[in-house]
Short mmCIF file of N, CA and C in Angstrom, two decimals:
data_model
loop_
_atom_site.label_atom_id
_atom_site.label_comp_id
_atom_site.label_asym_id
_atom_site.label_seq_id
_atom_site.Cartn_x
_atom_site.Cartn_y
_atom_site.Cartn_z
N MET A 1 -65.84 -145.19 -69.35
CA MET A 1 -67.19 -145.49 -68.96
C MET A 1 -68.02 -144.21 -68.96
N LEU A 2 -69.23 -144.29 -69.50
CA LEU A 2 -70.13 -143.15 -69.53
C LEU A 2 -71.14 -143.24 -68.39
N ASN A 3 -71.29 -142.15 -67.66
CA ASN A 3 -72.30 -142.05 -66.62
C ASN A 3 -73.43 -141.19 -67.16
N LEU A 4 -74.59 -141.81 -67.36
CA LEU A 4 -75.73 -141.13 -67.94
C LEU A 4 -76.86 -141.05 -66.93
N VAL A 5 -77.62 -139.97 -67.01
CA VAL A 5 -78.86 -139.84 -66.24
C VAL A 5 -79.97 -139.70 -67.27
N ILE A 6 -80.95 -140.60 -67.22
CA ILE A 6 -82.11 -140.46 -68.09
C ILE A 6 -83.16 -139.74 -67.25
N PHE A 7 -83.67 -138.68 -67.82
CA PHE A 7 -84.40 -137.68 -67.05
C PHE A 7 -85.66 -137.29 -67.80
N GLY A 8 -86.70 -136.96 -67.06
CA GLY A 8 -87.93 -136.47 -67.68
C GLY A 8 -89.10 -136.68 -66.74
N ALA A 9 -90.21 -136.08 -67.11
CA ALA A 9 -91.42 -136.17 -66.30
C ALA A 9 -91.96 -137.60 -66.30
N PRO A 10 -92.83 -137.91 -65.33
CA PRO A 10 -93.49 -139.23 -65.36
C PRO A 10 -94.18 -139.42 -66.71
N GLY A 11 -93.97 -140.59 -67.31
CA GLY A 11 -94.59 -140.88 -68.60
C GLY A 11 -93.77 -140.44 -69.80
N SER A 12 -92.56 -139.90 -69.57
CA SER A 12 -91.76 -139.40 -70.69
C SER A 12 -91.03 -140.51 -71.44
N GLY A 13 -91.02 -141.72 -70.90
CA GLY A 13 -90.40 -142.85 -71.59
C GLY A 13 -89.03 -143.24 -71.07
N LYS A 14 -88.71 -142.83 -69.84
CA LYS A 14 -87.39 -143.13 -69.27
C LYS A 14 -87.12 -144.64 -69.21
N GLY A 15 -88.08 -145.39 -68.69
CA GLY A 15 -87.91 -146.83 -68.56
C GLY A 15 -87.77 -147.52 -69.91
N THR A 16 -88.62 -147.13 -70.85
CA THR A 16 -88.57 -147.71 -72.20
C THR A 16 -87.22 -147.44 -72.85
N GLN A 17 -86.78 -146.20 -72.79
CA GLN A 17 -85.50 -145.86 -73.43
C GLN A 17 -84.32 -146.49 -72.70
N SER A 18 -84.40 -146.61 -71.38
CA SER A 18 -83.32 -147.28 -70.63
C SER A 18 -83.15 -148.71 -71.13
N GLU A 19 -84.27 -149.42 -71.31
CA GLU A 19 -84.21 -150.81 -71.79
C GLU A 19 -83.55 -150.89 -73.16
N VAL A 20 -83.90 -149.98 -74.05
CA VAL A 20 -83.33 -149.98 -75.40
C VAL A 20 -81.83 -149.69 -75.34
N LEU A 21 -81.42 -148.72 -74.51
CA LEU A 21 -80.01 -148.36 -74.41
C LEU A 21 -79.17 -149.48 -73.79
N ILE A 22 -79.74 -150.18 -72.83
CA ILE A 22 -79.05 -151.33 -72.23
C ILE A 22 -78.77 -152.37 -73.31
N GLU A 23 -79.79 -152.63 -74.12
CA GLU A 23 -79.67 -153.61 -75.21
C GLU A 23 -78.68 -153.12 -76.27
N GLN A 24 -78.80 -151.88 -76.66
CA GLN A 24 -78.00 -151.33 -77.77
C GLN A 24 -76.53 -151.11 -77.40
N TYR A 25 -76.28 -150.64 -76.17
CA TYR A 25 -74.91 -150.27 -75.79
C TYR A 25 -74.28 -151.19 -74.74
N GLY A 26 -75.07 -152.02 -74.11
CA GLY A 26 -74.52 -152.87 -73.05
C GLY A 26 -74.27 -152.13 -71.76
N PHE A 27 -74.99 -151.02 -71.55
CA PHE A 27 -74.83 -150.25 -70.32
C PHE A 27 -75.45 -150.99 -69.15
N ASP A 28 -74.95 -150.70 -67.96
CA ASP A 28 -75.58 -151.16 -66.73
C ASP A 28 -76.66 -150.14 -66.39
N HIS A 29 -77.62 -150.53 -65.59
CA HIS A 29 -78.79 -149.69 -65.31
C HIS A 29 -79.10 -149.72 -63.82
N ILE A 30 -79.32 -148.55 -63.26
CA ILE A 30 -79.77 -148.49 -61.87
C ILE A 30 -81.07 -147.72 -61.82
N SER A 31 -82.11 -148.42 -61.38
CA SER A 31 -83.38 -147.78 -61.06
C SER A 31 -83.44 -147.73 -59.55
N THR A 32 -83.54 -146.52 -58.99
CA THR A 32 -83.50 -146.41 -57.53
C THR A 32 -84.67 -147.14 -56.89
N GLY A 33 -85.82 -147.18 -57.57
CA GLY A 33 -86.96 -147.93 -57.03
C GLY A 33 -86.63 -149.41 -56.92
N ASP A 34 -86.02 -149.97 -57.98
CA ASP A 34 -85.62 -151.38 -57.96
C ASP A 34 -84.58 -151.63 -56.87
N LEU A 35 -83.63 -150.68 -56.72
CA LEU A 35 -82.59 -150.81 -55.70
C LEU A 35 -83.20 -150.89 -54.31
N LEU A 36 -84.12 -149.97 -54.04
CA LEU A 36 -84.77 -149.95 -52.72
C LEU A 36 -85.47 -151.26 -52.43
N ARG A 37 -86.25 -151.73 -53.42
CA ARG A 37 -86.98 -153.00 -53.22
C ARG A 37 -86.03 -154.16 -52.98
N ALA A 38 -84.91 -154.20 -53.73
CA ALA A 38 -83.94 -155.29 -53.58
C ALA A 38 -83.27 -155.25 -52.20
N GLU A 39 -82.88 -154.06 -51.76
CA GLU A 39 -82.22 -153.94 -50.44
C GLU A 39 -83.18 -154.34 -49.32
N ILE A 40 -84.44 -153.94 -49.44
CA ILE A 40 -85.45 -154.28 -48.44
C ILE A 40 -85.66 -155.79 -48.42
N LYS A 41 -85.77 -156.39 -49.61
CA LYS A 41 -85.99 -157.84 -49.71
C LYS A 41 -84.82 -158.62 -49.11
N GLN A 42 -83.57 -158.11 -49.33
CA GLN A 42 -82.39 -158.78 -48.78
C GLN A 42 -82.29 -158.62 -47.27
N GLY A 43 -82.97 -157.60 -46.74
CA GLY A 43 -82.88 -157.35 -45.31
C GLY A 43 -81.55 -156.74 -44.91
N SER A 44 -80.88 -156.06 -45.87
CA SER A 44 -79.59 -155.42 -45.57
C SER A 44 -79.81 -154.26 -44.61
N GLU A 45 -78.70 -153.76 -44.06
CA GLU A 45 -78.80 -152.60 -43.16
C GLU A 45 -79.42 -151.41 -43.89
N LEU A 46 -78.96 -151.17 -45.14
CA LEU A 46 -79.54 -150.08 -45.94
C LEU A 46 -81.03 -150.33 -46.16
N GLY A 47 -81.38 -151.57 -46.46
CA GLY A 47 -82.78 -151.93 -46.70
C GLY A 47 -83.65 -151.74 -45.47
N LYS A 48 -83.13 -152.14 -44.31
CA LYS A 48 -83.89 -151.96 -43.06
C LYS A 48 -84.11 -150.49 -42.77
N ALA A 49 -83.07 -149.70 -42.97
CA ALA A 49 -83.20 -148.26 -42.72
C ALA A 49 -84.21 -147.64 -43.69
N ALA A 50 -84.11 -148.01 -44.97
CA ALA A 50 -85.04 -147.47 -45.98
C ALA A 50 -86.48 -147.88 -45.65
N LYS A 51 -86.66 -149.14 -45.26
CA LYS A 51 -88.01 -149.65 -44.96
C LYS A 51 -88.64 -148.87 -43.80
N SER A 52 -87.83 -148.50 -42.83
CA SER A 52 -88.39 -147.76 -41.68
C SER A 52 -88.95 -146.41 -42.13
N TYR A 53 -88.29 -145.76 -43.09
CA TYR A 53 -88.81 -144.49 -43.62
C TYR A 53 -90.07 -144.72 -44.45
N ILE A 54 -90.02 -145.72 -45.32
CA ILE A 54 -91.16 -146.01 -46.20
C ILE A 54 -92.38 -146.39 -45.37
N ASP A 55 -92.18 -147.24 -44.36
CA ASP A 55 -93.30 -147.67 -43.50
C ASP A 55 -93.92 -146.50 -42.75
N ALA A 56 -93.11 -145.47 -42.49
CA ALA A 56 -93.61 -144.29 -41.79
C ALA A 56 -94.18 -143.26 -42.77
N GLY A 57 -94.22 -143.63 -44.08
CA GLY A 57 -94.77 -142.73 -45.08
C GLY A 57 -93.86 -141.58 -45.43
N GLN A 58 -92.56 -141.74 -45.16
CA GLN A 58 -91.61 -140.66 -45.42
C GLN A 58 -90.72 -141.02 -46.62
N LEU A 59 -90.10 -139.99 -47.22
CA LEU A 59 -89.15 -140.23 -48.29
C LEU A 59 -87.86 -140.80 -47.71
N VAL A 60 -87.24 -141.69 -48.46
CA VAL A 60 -85.96 -142.24 -48.03
C VAL A 60 -84.92 -141.13 -48.19
N PRO A 61 -84.12 -140.85 -47.14
CA PRO A 61 -83.14 -139.76 -47.22
C PRO A 61 -82.12 -139.95 -48.34
N ASP A 62 -81.67 -138.83 -48.88
CA ASP A 62 -80.69 -138.85 -49.97
C ASP A 62 -79.45 -139.66 -49.61
N SER A 63 -79.01 -139.55 -48.36
CA SER A 63 -77.77 -140.24 -47.96
C SER A 63 -77.91 -141.76 -48.12
N LEU A 64 -79.10 -142.29 -47.84
CA LEU A 64 -79.31 -143.74 -48.00
C LEU A 64 -79.32 -144.12 -49.48
N ILE A 65 -79.98 -143.32 -50.30
CA ILE A 65 -80.02 -143.60 -51.74
C ILE A 65 -78.60 -143.55 -52.32
N ILE A 66 -77.85 -142.52 -51.96
CA ILE A 66 -76.47 -142.40 -52.44
C ILE A 66 -75.65 -143.60 -51.96
N GLY A 67 -75.87 -144.03 -50.72
CA GLY A 67 -75.17 -145.21 -50.20
C GLY A 67 -75.47 -146.45 -51.04
N MET A 68 -76.73 -146.61 -51.45
CA MET A 68 -77.11 -147.75 -52.29
C MET A 68 -76.44 -147.67 -53.67
N ILE A 69 -76.41 -146.47 -54.24
CA ILE A 69 -75.79 -146.30 -55.55
C ILE A 69 -74.29 -146.59 -55.46
N GLU A 70 -73.66 -146.11 -54.40
CA GLU A 70 -72.22 -146.37 -54.23
C GLU A 70 -71.95 -147.87 -54.09
N LYS A 71 -72.81 -148.55 -53.35
CA LYS A 71 -72.67 -150.00 -53.17
C LYS A 71 -72.74 -150.71 -54.53
N VAL A 72 -73.69 -150.30 -55.37
CA VAL A 72 -73.84 -150.90 -56.70
C VAL A 72 -72.60 -150.62 -57.55
N LEU A 73 -72.09 -149.39 -57.50
CA LEU A 73 -70.90 -149.04 -58.27
C LEU A 73 -69.72 -149.94 -57.88
N GLN A 74 -69.58 -150.18 -56.58
CA GLN A 74 -68.48 -151.01 -56.10
C GLN A 74 -68.67 -152.47 -56.46
N GLU A 75 -69.92 -152.96 -56.36
CA GLU A 75 -70.18 -154.38 -56.63
C GLU A 75 -70.15 -154.71 -58.11
N ARG A 76 -70.78 -153.87 -58.92
CA ARG A 76 -70.92 -154.18 -60.35
C ARG A 76 -69.74 -153.72 -61.18
N GLN A 77 -69.12 -152.63 -60.79
CA GLN A 77 -68.04 -152.03 -61.57
C GLN A 77 -68.38 -152.00 -63.07
N PRO A 78 -69.40 -151.22 -63.44
CA PRO A 78 -69.83 -151.17 -64.84
C PRO A 78 -68.67 -150.79 -65.75
N LYS A 79 -68.57 -151.46 -66.89
CA LYS A 79 -67.45 -151.24 -67.82
C LYS A 79 -67.80 -150.20 -68.89
N LYS A 80 -68.94 -150.39 -69.57
CA LYS A 80 -69.26 -149.53 -70.71
C LYS A 80 -69.94 -148.24 -70.29
N GLY A 81 -70.85 -148.36 -69.36
CA GLY A 81 -71.59 -147.18 -68.94
C GLY A 81 -72.66 -147.52 -67.94
N LEU A 82 -73.19 -146.49 -67.33
CA LEU A 82 -74.20 -146.65 -66.31
C LEU A 82 -75.32 -145.64 -66.57
N ILE A 83 -76.54 -146.14 -66.60
CA ILE A 83 -77.71 -145.28 -66.75
C ILE A 83 -78.42 -145.22 -65.40
N LEU A 84 -78.58 -144.01 -64.89
CA LEU A 84 -79.39 -143.81 -63.68
C LEU A 84 -80.78 -143.38 -64.12
N ASP A 85 -81.78 -144.08 -63.60
CA ASP A 85 -83.18 -143.84 -63.95
C ASP A 85 -83.93 -143.63 -62.64
N GLY A 86 -84.54 -142.45 -62.48
CA GLY A 86 -85.28 -142.17 -61.25
C GLY A 86 -84.44 -141.48 -60.19
N PHE A 87 -83.23 -141.13 -60.53
CA PHE A 87 -82.34 -140.44 -59.60
C PHE A 87 -81.33 -139.68 -60.44
N PRO A 88 -81.03 -138.46 -60.11
CA PRO A 88 -81.53 -137.67 -58.98
C PRO A 88 -82.92 -137.09 -59.25
N ARG A 89 -83.65 -136.81 -58.16
CA ARG A 89 -84.99 -136.22 -58.26
C ARG A 89 -85.04 -134.80 -57.71
N THR A 90 -83.95 -134.36 -57.09
CA THR A 90 -83.88 -132.98 -56.58
C THR A 90 -82.47 -132.46 -56.84
N VAL A 91 -82.32 -131.13 -56.77
CA VAL A 91 -80.99 -130.54 -56.96
C VAL A 91 -80.04 -131.04 -55.86
N ALA A 92 -80.53 -131.19 -54.64
CA ALA A 92 -79.68 -131.71 -53.55
C ALA A 92 -79.17 -133.10 -53.89
N GLN A 93 -80.03 -133.94 -54.47
CA GLN A 93 -79.60 -135.28 -54.87
C GLN A 93 -78.58 -135.21 -56.01
N ALA A 94 -78.79 -134.27 -56.94
CA ALA A 94 -77.83 -134.10 -58.04
C ALA A 94 -76.47 -133.71 -57.49
N GLU A 95 -76.46 -132.80 -56.52
CA GLU A 95 -75.19 -132.38 -55.90
C GLU A 95 -74.52 -133.55 -55.17
N ALA A 96 -75.33 -134.37 -54.48
CA ALA A 96 -74.79 -135.54 -53.77
C ALA A 96 -74.23 -136.55 -54.77
N LEU A 97 -74.92 -136.73 -55.89
CA LEU A 97 -74.43 -137.63 -56.94
C LEU A 97 -73.12 -137.12 -57.52
N ASP A 98 -73.05 -135.82 -57.77
CA ASP A 98 -71.81 -135.22 -58.28
C ASP A 98 -70.65 -135.49 -57.32
N GLU A 99 -70.90 -135.35 -56.02
CA GLU A 99 -69.86 -135.60 -55.01
C GLU A 99 -69.44 -137.07 -55.01
N LEU A 100 -70.42 -137.98 -55.12
CA LEU A 100 -70.12 -139.41 -55.14
C LEU A 100 -69.23 -139.74 -56.35
N TYR A 101 -69.63 -139.26 -57.51
CA TYR A 101 -68.84 -139.53 -58.71
C TYR A 101 -67.44 -138.91 -58.60
N ALA A 102 -67.34 -137.69 -58.07
CA ALA A 102 -66.04 -137.03 -57.91
C ALA A 102 -65.13 -137.87 -57.01
N LYS A 103 -65.72 -138.44 -55.96
CA LYS A 103 -64.97 -139.30 -55.04
C LYS A 103 -64.39 -140.51 -55.77
N HIS A 104 -65.09 -140.95 -56.82
CA HIS A 104 -64.64 -142.11 -57.60
C HIS A 104 -63.91 -141.69 -58.88
N GLY A 105 -63.56 -140.38 -58.96
CA GLY A 105 -62.78 -139.89 -60.08
C GLY A 105 -63.53 -139.81 -61.40
N THR A 106 -64.84 -139.62 -61.33
CA THR A 106 -65.63 -139.53 -62.55
C THR A 106 -66.70 -138.45 -62.38
N ALA A 107 -67.65 -138.40 -63.30
CA ALA A 107 -68.70 -137.38 -63.26
C ALA A 107 -69.90 -137.85 -64.07
N VAL A 108 -70.98 -137.09 -64.01
CA VAL A 108 -72.11 -137.31 -64.91
C VAL A 108 -71.68 -136.78 -66.27
N HIS A 109 -71.71 -137.63 -67.29
CA HIS A 109 -71.27 -137.22 -68.62
C HIS A 109 -72.41 -136.65 -69.46
N ALA A 110 -73.63 -137.12 -69.23
CA ALA A 110 -74.77 -136.59 -69.99
C ALA A 110 -76.07 -136.82 -69.23
N VAL A 111 -76.91 -135.79 -69.24
CA VAL A 111 -78.27 -135.89 -68.73
C VAL A 111 -79.16 -135.85 -69.96
N LEU A 112 -79.85 -136.95 -70.19
CA LEU A 112 -80.72 -137.10 -71.36
C LEU A 112 -82.14 -136.75 -70.93
N ASP A 113 -82.56 -135.54 -71.24
CA ASP A 113 -83.83 -134.98 -70.76
C ASP A 113 -84.91 -135.20 -71.81
N LEU A 114 -85.77 -136.22 -71.58
CA LEU A 114 -86.85 -136.53 -72.50
C LEU A 114 -87.98 -135.53 -72.31
N GLN A 115 -88.19 -134.71 -73.30
CA GLN A 115 -89.18 -133.63 -73.19
C GLN A 115 -90.43 -133.98 -73.99
N VAL A 116 -91.56 -134.01 -73.27
CA VAL A 116 -92.85 -134.39 -73.85
C VAL A 116 -93.89 -133.39 -73.35
N ALA A 117 -94.79 -132.99 -74.24
CA ALA A 117 -95.86 -132.05 -73.86
C ALA A 117 -96.71 -132.64 -72.74
N GLU A 118 -97.14 -131.77 -71.84
CA GLU A 118 -97.92 -132.17 -70.66
C GLU A 118 -99.15 -133.02 -71.02
N GLU A 119 -99.90 -132.59 -72.06
CA GLU A 119 -101.12 -133.33 -72.43
C GLU A 119 -100.78 -134.75 -72.86
N GLU A 120 -99.66 -134.90 -73.59
CA GLU A 120 -99.25 -136.23 -74.03
C GLU A 120 -98.82 -137.09 -72.84
N LEU A 121 -98.13 -136.49 -71.88
CA LEU A 121 -97.73 -137.23 -70.67
C LEU A 121 -98.96 -137.79 -69.97
N VAL A 122 -99.97 -136.95 -69.78
CA VAL A 122 -101.20 -137.37 -69.10
C VAL A 122 -101.84 -138.52 -69.86
N GLN A 123 -101.95 -138.39 -71.18
CA GLN A 123 -102.57 -139.45 -71.98
C GLN A 123 -101.77 -140.76 -71.90
N ARG A 124 -100.45 -140.66 -71.96
CA ARG A 124 -99.60 -141.86 -71.86
C ARG A 124 -99.81 -142.56 -70.53
N LEU A 125 -99.83 -141.77 -69.44
CA LEU A 125 -99.96 -142.35 -68.11
C LEU A 125 -101.35 -142.95 -67.89
N LEU A 126 -102.37 -142.30 -68.39
CA LEU A 126 -103.73 -142.85 -68.28
C LEU A 126 -103.82 -144.17 -69.05
N LYS A 127 -103.23 -144.20 -70.24
CA LYS A 127 -103.23 -145.43 -71.04
C LYS A 127 -102.46 -146.54 -70.32
N ARG A 128 -101.30 -146.18 -69.75
CA ARG A 128 -100.51 -147.17 -69.02
C ARG A 128 -101.31 -147.72 -67.84
N GLY A 129 -102.03 -146.83 -67.16
CA GLY A 129 -102.86 -147.27 -66.04
C GLY A 129 -103.94 -148.25 -66.47
N GLU A 130 -104.55 -147.98 -67.62
CA GLU A 130 -105.59 -148.90 -68.14
C GLU A 130 -104.98 -150.24 -68.52
N GLU A 131 -103.80 -150.22 -69.15
CA GLU A 131 -103.18 -151.45 -69.64
C GLU A 131 -102.53 -152.28 -68.54
N SER A 132 -101.91 -151.60 -67.57
CA SER A 132 -101.14 -152.33 -66.55
C SER A 132 -101.87 -152.46 -65.22
N GLY A 133 -102.91 -151.63 -65.05
CA GLY A 133 -103.62 -151.66 -63.77
C GLY A 133 -102.87 -150.93 -62.67
N ARG A 134 -101.85 -150.12 -63.03
CA ARG A 134 -101.11 -149.37 -62.00
C ARG A 134 -102.05 -148.37 -61.34
N SER A 135 -102.19 -148.49 -60.05
CA SER A 135 -103.13 -147.64 -59.32
C SER A 135 -102.70 -146.18 -59.27
N ASP A 136 -101.39 -145.91 -59.47
CA ASP A 136 -100.93 -144.52 -59.40
C ASP A 136 -101.07 -143.80 -60.75
N ASP A 137 -101.61 -144.49 -61.76
CA ASP A 137 -101.82 -143.87 -63.06
C ASP A 137 -103.30 -143.48 -63.25
N ASN A 138 -103.80 -142.66 -62.33
CA ASN A 138 -105.14 -142.07 -62.48
C ASN A 138 -104.96 -140.56 -62.55
N LEU A 139 -105.96 -139.85 -63.07
CA LEU A 139 -105.79 -138.42 -63.39
C LEU A 139 -105.36 -137.60 -62.17
N GLU A 140 -105.99 -137.80 -61.03
CA GLU A 140 -105.65 -137.00 -59.84
C GLU A 140 -104.19 -137.22 -59.42
N THR A 141 -103.78 -138.48 -59.36
CA THR A 141 -102.41 -138.80 -58.95
C THR A 141 -101.41 -138.33 -59.99
N ILE A 142 -101.75 -138.47 -61.26
CA ILE A 142 -100.87 -138.02 -62.33
C ILE A 142 -100.61 -136.52 -62.20
N GLN A 143 -101.67 -135.76 -61.98
CA GLN A 143 -101.52 -134.30 -61.84
C GLN A 143 -100.64 -133.95 -60.65
N LYS A 144 -100.80 -134.68 -59.54
CA LYS A 144 -99.95 -134.44 -58.37
C LYS A 144 -98.49 -134.77 -58.69
N ARG A 145 -98.26 -135.92 -59.35
CA ARG A 145 -96.90 -136.34 -59.68
C ARG A 145 -96.23 -135.34 -60.62
N LEU A 146 -96.99 -134.82 -61.59
CA LEU A 146 -96.43 -133.83 -62.50
C LEU A 146 -96.12 -132.53 -61.77
N GLY A 147 -96.97 -132.16 -60.82
CA GLY A 147 -96.72 -130.96 -60.01
C GLY A 147 -95.43 -131.09 -59.21
N VAL A 148 -95.23 -132.26 -58.59
CA VAL A 148 -94.00 -132.51 -57.83
C VAL A 148 -92.79 -132.49 -58.77
N TYR A 149 -92.95 -133.09 -59.94
CA TYR A 149 -91.85 -133.10 -60.92
C TYR A 149 -91.44 -131.67 -61.26
N HIS A 150 -92.41 -130.82 -61.60
CA HIS A 150 -92.09 -129.44 -62.00
C HIS A 150 -91.47 -128.65 -60.85
N ALA A 151 -91.94 -128.88 -59.64
CA ALA A 151 -91.45 -128.11 -58.48
C ALA A 151 -90.07 -128.58 -58.01
N GLN A 152 -89.87 -129.91 -57.97
CA GLN A 152 -88.67 -130.45 -57.33
C GLN A 152 -87.64 -131.01 -58.31
N THR A 153 -88.10 -131.66 -59.38
CA THR A 153 -87.17 -132.38 -60.25
C THR A 153 -86.72 -131.56 -61.45
N ALA A 154 -87.61 -130.82 -62.07
CA ALA A 154 -87.26 -130.06 -63.27
C ALA A 154 -86.05 -129.13 -63.07
N PRO A 155 -85.85 -128.52 -61.88
CA PRO A 155 -84.68 -127.65 -61.70
C PRO A 155 -83.32 -128.35 -61.88
N ILE A 156 -83.31 -129.67 -61.87
CA ILE A 156 -82.06 -130.41 -62.10
C ILE A 156 -81.52 -130.10 -63.50
N ALA A 157 -82.43 -129.86 -64.45
CA ALA A 157 -82.00 -129.56 -65.82
C ALA A 157 -81.05 -128.36 -65.82
N GLU A 158 -81.42 -127.32 -65.08
CA GLU A 158 -80.58 -126.12 -65.02
C GLU A 158 -79.24 -126.42 -64.34
N HIS A 159 -79.28 -127.24 -63.27
CA HIS A 159 -78.06 -127.63 -62.56
C HIS A 159 -77.06 -128.26 -63.54
N TYR A 160 -77.53 -129.19 -64.37
CA TYR A 160 -76.64 -129.87 -65.30
C TYR A 160 -76.36 -129.06 -66.56
N ALA A 161 -77.26 -128.14 -66.91
CA ALA A 161 -76.99 -127.24 -68.04
C ALA A 161 -75.78 -126.37 -67.72
N LYS A 162 -75.67 -125.92 -66.48
CA LYS A 162 -74.52 -125.09 -66.06
C LYS A 162 -73.21 -125.87 -66.18
N LYS A 163 -73.30 -127.20 -66.05
CA LYS A 163 -72.11 -128.04 -66.17
C LYS A 163 -71.85 -128.45 -67.63
N GLY A 164 -72.78 -128.07 -68.52
CA GLY A 164 -72.61 -128.37 -69.94
C GLY A 164 -72.91 -129.80 -70.33
N VAL A 165 -73.66 -130.53 -69.50
CA VAL A 165 -73.94 -131.94 -69.81
C VAL A 165 -75.43 -132.23 -70.02
N HIS A 166 -76.27 -131.20 -70.00
CA HIS A 166 -77.71 -131.37 -70.20
C HIS A 166 -78.03 -131.42 -71.69
N HIS A 167 -78.80 -132.42 -72.09
CA HIS A 167 -79.20 -132.56 -73.49
C HIS A 167 -80.72 -132.72 -73.56
N ALA A 168 -81.40 -131.73 -74.14
CA ALA A 168 -82.84 -131.82 -74.34
C ALA A 168 -83.10 -132.76 -75.51
N ILE A 169 -83.94 -133.76 -75.28
CA ILE A 169 -84.28 -134.74 -76.31
C ILE A 169 -85.79 -134.68 -76.55
N GLU A 170 -86.20 -134.51 -77.81
CA GLU A 170 -87.62 -134.54 -78.14
C GLU A 170 -88.12 -135.95 -77.83
N GLY A 171 -89.04 -136.06 -76.86
CA GLY A 171 -89.50 -137.36 -76.38
C GLY A 171 -90.81 -137.83 -76.98
N SER A 172 -91.27 -137.17 -78.03
CA SER A 172 -92.51 -137.58 -78.71
C SER A 172 -92.16 -138.28 -80.02
N GLY A 173 -93.09 -139.13 -80.47
CA GLY A 173 -92.89 -139.84 -81.72
C GLY A 173 -92.62 -141.31 -81.49
N ALA A 174 -92.16 -141.96 -82.54
CA ALA A 174 -91.89 -143.41 -82.47
C ALA A 174 -90.71 -143.67 -81.52
N ILE A 175 -90.79 -144.77 -80.79
CA ILE A 175 -89.72 -145.14 -79.85
C ILE A 175 -88.37 -145.16 -80.56
N SER A 176 -88.33 -145.72 -81.77
CA SER A 176 -87.06 -145.81 -82.50
C SER A 176 -86.51 -144.43 -82.86
N ASP A 177 -87.40 -143.47 -83.15
CA ASP A 177 -86.94 -142.11 -83.46
C ASP A 177 -86.35 -141.44 -82.22
N ILE A 178 -86.98 -141.66 -81.07
CA ILE A 178 -86.49 -141.09 -79.82
C ILE A 178 -85.12 -141.71 -79.49
N THR A 179 -85.03 -143.03 -79.67
CA THR A 179 -83.76 -143.72 -79.42
C THR A 179 -82.67 -143.17 -80.32
N ALA A 180 -82.99 -142.90 -81.59
CA ALA A 180 -82.00 -142.36 -82.52
C ALA A 180 -81.51 -141.00 -82.05
N ARG A 181 -82.40 -140.17 -81.51
CA ARG A 181 -82.00 -138.86 -81.00
C ARG A 181 -81.05 -139.01 -79.82
N ILE A 182 -81.37 -139.96 -78.93
CA ILE A 182 -80.52 -140.22 -77.77
C ILE A 182 -79.16 -140.78 -78.22
N ALA A 183 -79.19 -141.72 -79.16
CA ALA A 183 -77.95 -142.34 -79.64
C ALA A 183 -77.01 -141.31 -80.25
N LYS A 184 -77.57 -140.31 -80.90
CA LYS A 184 -76.75 -139.25 -81.51
C LYS A 184 -75.94 -138.53 -80.40
N VAL A 185 -76.59 -138.28 -79.27
CA VAL A 185 -75.91 -137.63 -78.14
C VAL A 185 -74.84 -138.56 -77.58
N ILE A 186 -75.22 -139.82 -77.31
CA ILE A 186 -74.29 -140.78 -76.71
C ILE A 186 -73.07 -140.99 -77.62
N ASP A 187 -73.33 -141.16 -78.92
CA ASP A 187 -72.23 -141.40 -79.85
C ASP A 187 -71.28 -140.21 -79.93
N SER A 188 -71.80 -139.00 -79.70
CA SER A 188 -70.94 -137.81 -79.73
C SER A 188 -70.03 -137.73 -78.50
N LEU A 189 -70.34 -138.51 -77.47
CA LEU A 189 -69.53 -138.51 -76.23
C LEU A 189 -68.34 -139.45 -76.31
N ASN A 190 -68.42 -140.41 -77.21
CA ASN A 190 -67.35 -141.44 -77.29
C ASN A 190 -66.16 -140.96 -78.10
#
């Protein structure tokens, strides 16, 4: 089983590429945002704890997110592979994920880092905001999100580069071309 992290700035195409990879390879997919919403909706203990942080305007602690990911690993037992989308977002989360996988006798096999020029990211997100009506896709919020990404999330690339599993992927161009670049990396792991 391959454990993949799809990684990149907001608007880099993580969600789009995750969908294509799920279809192409039959991988399981975990979006931490979807996980949080599902746990809250179910009213589970994890969900109640997460909701209390969200309602207070705070970030959900890493330990709760890791607990949710571990629960999914145990329940789903993915066979072909697992794509994590939206996690880890900090080096501390990457370290916690590494520990979780080590506990289960596995590791992150590849970090697929979708690299897109800043101007293109902004244009993509503005367009998405116009098309979908997402309120967080306005210029001010986009600039804040990109700032947080560069300060907190981008250092994960170096963390995984040291482990030899970081793969920079050109994230511009046709979706099919980007998918082909990613597939080349995935196929080299098998």
